PDB file of C-alpha atoms in Angstrom:
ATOM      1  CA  UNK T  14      10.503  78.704 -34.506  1.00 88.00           C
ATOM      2  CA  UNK T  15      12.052  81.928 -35.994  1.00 90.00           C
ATOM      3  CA  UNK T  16      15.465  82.127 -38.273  1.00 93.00           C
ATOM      4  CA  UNK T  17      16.732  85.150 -40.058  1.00 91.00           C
ATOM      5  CA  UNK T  18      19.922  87.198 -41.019  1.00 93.00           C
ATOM      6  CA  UNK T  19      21.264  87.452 -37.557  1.00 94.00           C
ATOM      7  CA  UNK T  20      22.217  83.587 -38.629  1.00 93.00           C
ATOM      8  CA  UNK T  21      20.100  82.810 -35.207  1.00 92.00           C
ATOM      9  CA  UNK T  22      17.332  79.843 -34.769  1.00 91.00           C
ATOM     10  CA  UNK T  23      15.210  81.056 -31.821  1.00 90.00           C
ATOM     11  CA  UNK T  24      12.428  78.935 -30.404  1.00 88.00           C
ATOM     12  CA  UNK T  25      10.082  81.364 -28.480  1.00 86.00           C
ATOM     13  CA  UNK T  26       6.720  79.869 -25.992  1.00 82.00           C
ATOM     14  CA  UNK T  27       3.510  81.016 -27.696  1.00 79.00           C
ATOM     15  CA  UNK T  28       1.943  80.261 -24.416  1.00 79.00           C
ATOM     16  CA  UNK T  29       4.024  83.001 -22.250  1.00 73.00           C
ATOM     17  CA  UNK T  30       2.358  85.895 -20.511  1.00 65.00           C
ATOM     18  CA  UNK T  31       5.168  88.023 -21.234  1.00 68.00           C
ATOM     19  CA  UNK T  32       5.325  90.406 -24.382  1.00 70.00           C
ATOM     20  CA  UNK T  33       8.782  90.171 -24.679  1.00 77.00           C
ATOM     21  CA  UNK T  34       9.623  86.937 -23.276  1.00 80.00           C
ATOM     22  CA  UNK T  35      12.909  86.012 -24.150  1.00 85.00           C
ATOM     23  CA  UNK T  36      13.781  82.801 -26.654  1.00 86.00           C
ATOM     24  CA  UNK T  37      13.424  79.286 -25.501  1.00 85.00           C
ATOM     25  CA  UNK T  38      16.197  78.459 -27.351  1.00 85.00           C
ATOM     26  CA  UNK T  39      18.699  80.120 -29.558  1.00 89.00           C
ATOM     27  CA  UNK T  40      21.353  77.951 -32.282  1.00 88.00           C
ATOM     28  CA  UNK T  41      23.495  80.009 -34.194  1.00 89.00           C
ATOM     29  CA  UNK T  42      23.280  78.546 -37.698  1.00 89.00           C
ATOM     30  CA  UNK T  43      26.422  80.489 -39.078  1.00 89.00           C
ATOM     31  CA  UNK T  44      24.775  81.838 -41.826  1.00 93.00           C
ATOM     32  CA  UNK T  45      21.560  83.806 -42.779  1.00 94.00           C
ATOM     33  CA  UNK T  46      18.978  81.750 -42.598  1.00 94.00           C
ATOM     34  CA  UNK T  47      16.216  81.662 -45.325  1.00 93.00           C
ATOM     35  CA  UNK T  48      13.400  78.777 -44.078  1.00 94.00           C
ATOM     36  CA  UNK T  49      12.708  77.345 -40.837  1.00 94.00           C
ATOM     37  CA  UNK T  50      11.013  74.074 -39.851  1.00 93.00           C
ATOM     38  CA  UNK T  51       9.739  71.372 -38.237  1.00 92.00           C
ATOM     39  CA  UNK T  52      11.267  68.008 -39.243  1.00 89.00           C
ATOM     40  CA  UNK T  53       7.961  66.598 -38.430  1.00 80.00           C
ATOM     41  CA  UNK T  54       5.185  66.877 -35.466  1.00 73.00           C
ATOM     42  CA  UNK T  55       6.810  64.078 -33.487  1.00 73.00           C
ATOM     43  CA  UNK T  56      10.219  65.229 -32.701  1.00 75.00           C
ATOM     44  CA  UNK T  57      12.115  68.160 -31.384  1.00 87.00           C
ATOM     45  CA  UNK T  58      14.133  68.084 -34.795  1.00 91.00           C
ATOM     46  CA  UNK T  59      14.220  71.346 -35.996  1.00 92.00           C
ATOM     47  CA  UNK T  60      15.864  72.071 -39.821  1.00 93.00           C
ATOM     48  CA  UNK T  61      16.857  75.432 -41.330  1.00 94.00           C
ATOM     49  CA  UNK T  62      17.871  76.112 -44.925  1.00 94.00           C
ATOM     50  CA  UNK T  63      20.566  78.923 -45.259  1.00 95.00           C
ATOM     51  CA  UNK T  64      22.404  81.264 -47.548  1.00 94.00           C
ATOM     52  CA  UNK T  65      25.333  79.263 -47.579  1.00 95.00           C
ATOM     53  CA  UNK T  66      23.816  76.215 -49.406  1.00 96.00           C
ATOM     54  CA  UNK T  67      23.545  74.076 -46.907  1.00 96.00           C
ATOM     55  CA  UNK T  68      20.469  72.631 -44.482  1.00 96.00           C
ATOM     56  CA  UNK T  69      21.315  71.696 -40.983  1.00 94.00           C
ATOM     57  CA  UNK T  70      19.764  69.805 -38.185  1.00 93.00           C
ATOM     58  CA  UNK T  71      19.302  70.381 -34.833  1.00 90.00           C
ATOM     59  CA  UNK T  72      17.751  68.357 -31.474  1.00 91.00           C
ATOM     60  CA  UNK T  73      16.211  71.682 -29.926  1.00 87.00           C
ATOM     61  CA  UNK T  74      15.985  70.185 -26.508  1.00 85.00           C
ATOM     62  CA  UNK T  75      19.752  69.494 -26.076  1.00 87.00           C
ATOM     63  CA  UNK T  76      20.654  72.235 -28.393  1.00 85.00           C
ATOM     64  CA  UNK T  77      23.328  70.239 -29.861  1.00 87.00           C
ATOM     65  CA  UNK T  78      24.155  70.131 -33.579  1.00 87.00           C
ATOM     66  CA  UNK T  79      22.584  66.667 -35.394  1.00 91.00           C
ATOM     67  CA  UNK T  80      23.720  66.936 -39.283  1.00 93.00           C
ATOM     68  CA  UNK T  81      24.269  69.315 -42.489  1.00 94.00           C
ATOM     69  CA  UNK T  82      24.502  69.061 -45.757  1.00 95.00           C
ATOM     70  CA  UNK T  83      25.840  71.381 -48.437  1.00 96.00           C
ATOM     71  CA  UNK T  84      22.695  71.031 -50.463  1.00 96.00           C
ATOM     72  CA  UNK T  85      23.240  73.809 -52.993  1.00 95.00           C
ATOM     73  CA  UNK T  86      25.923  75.943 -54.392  1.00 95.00           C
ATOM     74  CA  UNK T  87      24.462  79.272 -54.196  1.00 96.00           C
ATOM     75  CA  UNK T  88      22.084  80.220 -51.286  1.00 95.00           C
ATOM     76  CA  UNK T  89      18.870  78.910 -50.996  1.00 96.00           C
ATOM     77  CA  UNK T  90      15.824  80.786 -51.057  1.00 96.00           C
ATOM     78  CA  UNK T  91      13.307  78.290 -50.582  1.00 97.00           C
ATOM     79  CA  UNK T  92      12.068  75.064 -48.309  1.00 97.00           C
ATOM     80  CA  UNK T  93       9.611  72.551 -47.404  1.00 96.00           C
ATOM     81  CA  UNK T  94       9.206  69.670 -45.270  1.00 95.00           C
ATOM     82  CA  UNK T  95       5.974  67.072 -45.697  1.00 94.00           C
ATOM     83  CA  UNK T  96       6.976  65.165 -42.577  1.00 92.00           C
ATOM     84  CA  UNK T  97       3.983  62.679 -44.051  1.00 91.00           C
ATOM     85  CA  UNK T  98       5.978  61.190 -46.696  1.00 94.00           C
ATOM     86  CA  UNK T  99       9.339  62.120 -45.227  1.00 94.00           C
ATOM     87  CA  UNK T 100      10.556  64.729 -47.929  1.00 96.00           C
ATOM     88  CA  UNK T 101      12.611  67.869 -47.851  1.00 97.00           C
ATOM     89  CA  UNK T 102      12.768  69.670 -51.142  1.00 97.00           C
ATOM     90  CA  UNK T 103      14.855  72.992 -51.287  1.00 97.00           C
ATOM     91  CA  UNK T 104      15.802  75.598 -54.530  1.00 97.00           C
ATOM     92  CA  UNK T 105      18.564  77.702 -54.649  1.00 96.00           C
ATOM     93  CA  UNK T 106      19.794  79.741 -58.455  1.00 96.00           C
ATOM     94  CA  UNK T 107      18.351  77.593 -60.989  1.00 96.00           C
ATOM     95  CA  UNK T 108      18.536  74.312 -58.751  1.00 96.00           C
ATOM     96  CA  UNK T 109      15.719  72.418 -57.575  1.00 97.00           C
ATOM     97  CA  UNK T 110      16.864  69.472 -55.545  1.00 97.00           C
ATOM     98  CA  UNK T 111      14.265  66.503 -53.217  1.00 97.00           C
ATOM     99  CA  UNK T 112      16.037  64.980 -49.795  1.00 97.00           C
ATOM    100  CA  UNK T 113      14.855  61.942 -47.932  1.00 96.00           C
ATOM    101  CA  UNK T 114      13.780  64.177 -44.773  1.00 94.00           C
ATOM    102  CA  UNK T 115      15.038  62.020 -42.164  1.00 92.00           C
ATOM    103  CA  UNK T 116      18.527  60.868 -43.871  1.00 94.00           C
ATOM    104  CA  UNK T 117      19.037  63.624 -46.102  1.00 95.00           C
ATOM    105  CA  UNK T 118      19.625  61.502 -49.257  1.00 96.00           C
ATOM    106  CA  UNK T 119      19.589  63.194 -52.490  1.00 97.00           C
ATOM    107  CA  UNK T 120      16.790  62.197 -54.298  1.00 95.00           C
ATOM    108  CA  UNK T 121      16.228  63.545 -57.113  1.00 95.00           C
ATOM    109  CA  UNK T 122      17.332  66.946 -58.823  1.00 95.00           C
ATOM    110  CA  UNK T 123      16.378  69.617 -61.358  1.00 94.00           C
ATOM    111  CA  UNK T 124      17.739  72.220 -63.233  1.00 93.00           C
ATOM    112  CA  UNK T 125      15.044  74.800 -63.854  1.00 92.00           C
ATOM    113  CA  UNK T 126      15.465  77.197 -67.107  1.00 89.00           C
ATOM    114  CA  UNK T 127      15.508  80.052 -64.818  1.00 92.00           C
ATOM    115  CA  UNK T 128      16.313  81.389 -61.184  1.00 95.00           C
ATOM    116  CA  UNK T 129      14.109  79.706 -58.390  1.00 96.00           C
ATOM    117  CA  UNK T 130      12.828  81.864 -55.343  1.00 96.00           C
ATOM    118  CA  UNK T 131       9.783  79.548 -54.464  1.00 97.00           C
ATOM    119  CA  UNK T 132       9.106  75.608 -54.548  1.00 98.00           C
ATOM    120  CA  UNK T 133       6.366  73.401 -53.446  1.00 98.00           C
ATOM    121  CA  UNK T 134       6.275  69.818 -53.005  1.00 97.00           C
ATOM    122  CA  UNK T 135       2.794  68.048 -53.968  1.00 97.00           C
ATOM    123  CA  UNK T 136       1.305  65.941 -50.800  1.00 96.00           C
ATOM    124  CA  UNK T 137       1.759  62.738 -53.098  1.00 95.00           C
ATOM    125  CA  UNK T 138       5.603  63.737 -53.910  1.00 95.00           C
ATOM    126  CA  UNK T 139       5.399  62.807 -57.648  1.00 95.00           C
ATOM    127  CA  UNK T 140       5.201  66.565 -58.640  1.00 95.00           C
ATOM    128  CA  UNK T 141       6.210  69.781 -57.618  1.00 97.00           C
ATOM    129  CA  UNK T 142       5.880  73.656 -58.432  1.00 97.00           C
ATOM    130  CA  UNK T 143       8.097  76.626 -58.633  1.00 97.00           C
ATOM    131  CA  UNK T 144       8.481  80.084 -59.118  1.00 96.00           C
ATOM    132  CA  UNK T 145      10.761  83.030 -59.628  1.00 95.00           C
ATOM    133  CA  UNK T 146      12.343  85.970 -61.769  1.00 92.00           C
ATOM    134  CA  UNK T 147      10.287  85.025 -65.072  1.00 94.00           C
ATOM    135  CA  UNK T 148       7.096  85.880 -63.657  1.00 94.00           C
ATOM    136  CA  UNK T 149       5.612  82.155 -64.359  1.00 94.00           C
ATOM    137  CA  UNK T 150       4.597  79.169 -62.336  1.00 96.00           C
ATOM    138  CA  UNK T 151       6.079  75.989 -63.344  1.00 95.00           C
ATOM    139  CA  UNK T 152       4.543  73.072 -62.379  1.00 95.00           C
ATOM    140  CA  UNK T 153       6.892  69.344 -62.742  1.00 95.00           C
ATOM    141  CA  UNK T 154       6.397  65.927 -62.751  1.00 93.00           C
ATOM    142  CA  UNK T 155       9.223  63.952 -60.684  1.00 93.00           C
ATOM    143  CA  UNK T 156      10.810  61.556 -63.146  1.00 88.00           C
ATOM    144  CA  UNK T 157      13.802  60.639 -64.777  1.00 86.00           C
ATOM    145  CA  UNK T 158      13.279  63.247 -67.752  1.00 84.00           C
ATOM    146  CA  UNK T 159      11.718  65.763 -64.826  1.00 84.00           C
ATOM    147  CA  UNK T 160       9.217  67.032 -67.247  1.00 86.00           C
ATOM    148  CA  UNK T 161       7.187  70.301 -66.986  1.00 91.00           C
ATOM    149  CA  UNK T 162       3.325  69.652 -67.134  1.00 92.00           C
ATOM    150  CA  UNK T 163       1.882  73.269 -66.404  1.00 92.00           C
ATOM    151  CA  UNK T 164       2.793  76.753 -67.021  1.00 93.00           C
ATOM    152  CA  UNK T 165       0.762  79.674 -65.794  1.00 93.00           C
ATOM    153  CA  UNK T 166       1.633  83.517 -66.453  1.00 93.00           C
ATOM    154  CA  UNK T 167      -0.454  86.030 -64.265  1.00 90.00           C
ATOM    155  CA  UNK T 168       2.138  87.457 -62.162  1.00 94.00           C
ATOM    156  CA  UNK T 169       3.812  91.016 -62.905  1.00 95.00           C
ATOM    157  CA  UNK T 170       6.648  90.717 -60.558  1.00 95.00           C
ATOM    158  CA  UNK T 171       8.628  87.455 -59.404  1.00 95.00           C
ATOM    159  CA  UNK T 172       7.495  85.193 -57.132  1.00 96.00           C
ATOM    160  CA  UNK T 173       8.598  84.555 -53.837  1.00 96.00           C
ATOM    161  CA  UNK T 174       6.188  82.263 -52.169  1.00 96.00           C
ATOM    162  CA  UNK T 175       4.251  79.179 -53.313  1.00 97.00           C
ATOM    163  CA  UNK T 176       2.551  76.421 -51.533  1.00 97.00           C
ATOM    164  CA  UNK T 177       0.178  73.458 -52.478  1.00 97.00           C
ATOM    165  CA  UNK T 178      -2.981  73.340 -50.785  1.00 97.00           C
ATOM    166  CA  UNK T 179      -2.984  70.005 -48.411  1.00 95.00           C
ATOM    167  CA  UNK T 180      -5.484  68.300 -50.631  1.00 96.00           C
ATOM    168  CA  UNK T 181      -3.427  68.811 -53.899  1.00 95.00           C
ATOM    169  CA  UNK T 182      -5.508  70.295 -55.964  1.00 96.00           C
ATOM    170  CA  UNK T 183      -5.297  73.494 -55.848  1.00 96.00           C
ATOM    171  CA  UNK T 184      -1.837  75.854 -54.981  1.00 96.00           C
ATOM    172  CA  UNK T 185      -1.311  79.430 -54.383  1.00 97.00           C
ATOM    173  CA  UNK T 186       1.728  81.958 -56.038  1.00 97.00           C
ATOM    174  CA  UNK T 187       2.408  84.783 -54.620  1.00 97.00           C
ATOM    175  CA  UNK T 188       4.318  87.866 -56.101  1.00 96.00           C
ATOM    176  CA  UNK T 189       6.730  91.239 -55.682  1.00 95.00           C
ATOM    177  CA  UNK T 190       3.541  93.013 -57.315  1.00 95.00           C
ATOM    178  CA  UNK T 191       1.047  92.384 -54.378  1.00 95.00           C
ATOM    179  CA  UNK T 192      -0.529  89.566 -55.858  1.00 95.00           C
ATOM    180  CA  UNK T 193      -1.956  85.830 -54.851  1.00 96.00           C
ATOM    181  CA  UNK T 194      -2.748  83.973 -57.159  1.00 95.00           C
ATOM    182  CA  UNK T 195      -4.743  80.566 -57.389  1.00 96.00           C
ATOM    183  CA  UNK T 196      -4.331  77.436 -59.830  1.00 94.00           C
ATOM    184  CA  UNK T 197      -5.533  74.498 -60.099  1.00 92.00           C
ATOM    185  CA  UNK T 198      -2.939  71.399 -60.021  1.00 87.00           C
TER     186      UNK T 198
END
């Protein structure tokens, strides 16, 4: 499952002889798409988050269109689905916002201090971590007040990529300056 500027969601067949075997499948998403995945291992759902704001749905074996929603009003740089607990959480500018996966129900939302590139959902959804332009990872509780429980500087360039670690306690940052960094939830 592939997505990129071209504004194209290709499905290729890992399993094919061929070198250059052409796409499965091929969506046009029309706009640049930042994240591809998976709704969840039990469907043919696939869901792309693009620079347009919005996340859209499709059934990859039909090919045909299932939803979007105009999830941000910038572009978003950053998504993740935990298909186990049926969550979608996408950043975009300073926004930070947590779907229902299946429904795509607004959640809950949060407006960071700064701009967003990276976000992370923790496997128990009650927490969350993010990174950008500041060079520090933020790490929130999900609550009413949305507070911010950990802050960790070692990065010398922003940070684009940041995942949890599928036990939860531990998550990696990564960074423009070449750097991965580990922390400990």
């Amino acid at each position: 499952l592939t997505g990129g500027l071209d504004k194209t969601l290709r499905i290729y067949d890992l399993q094919s002889a061929a070198d250059q075997a052409p796409p499965l499948v091929s969506l046009d998403a029309n706009a640049k798409i930042s994240k591809v995945s998976w709704l969840n291992d039990n469907t043919n759902i696939a869901v792309c988050g693009t620079d347009d704001g919005h996340i859209r749905k499709w059934d990859t074996r039909s090919g045909e269109f299932v939803t979007e929603l105009k999830a941000l009003d910038v572009a978003l740089t950053d998504m993740e689905v935990l298909p186990d607990i049926g969550r979608l959480i996408c950043s975009g500018g300073k926004s930070i916002k947590l779907y229902d996966s299946e429904t795509l129900d607004l959640i809950h939302s949060v407006d960071a201090a700064n701009a967003v590139e990276a976000v992370s959902l923790h496997p128990n959804g009650k927490r969350f971590i993010c990174g950008g332009a500041d060079l520090w990872v933020h790490e929130y509780e999900i609550s009413e007040t949305s507070t911010e429980i950990a802050c960790h500087k070692g990065h010398h360039g922003p940070i684009f990529c940041i995942a949890y670690h599928p036990d939860g306690k531990t998550y990696a940052s990564g960074s423009e300056d070449g750097t991965i960094r580990l922390w400990t939830a």
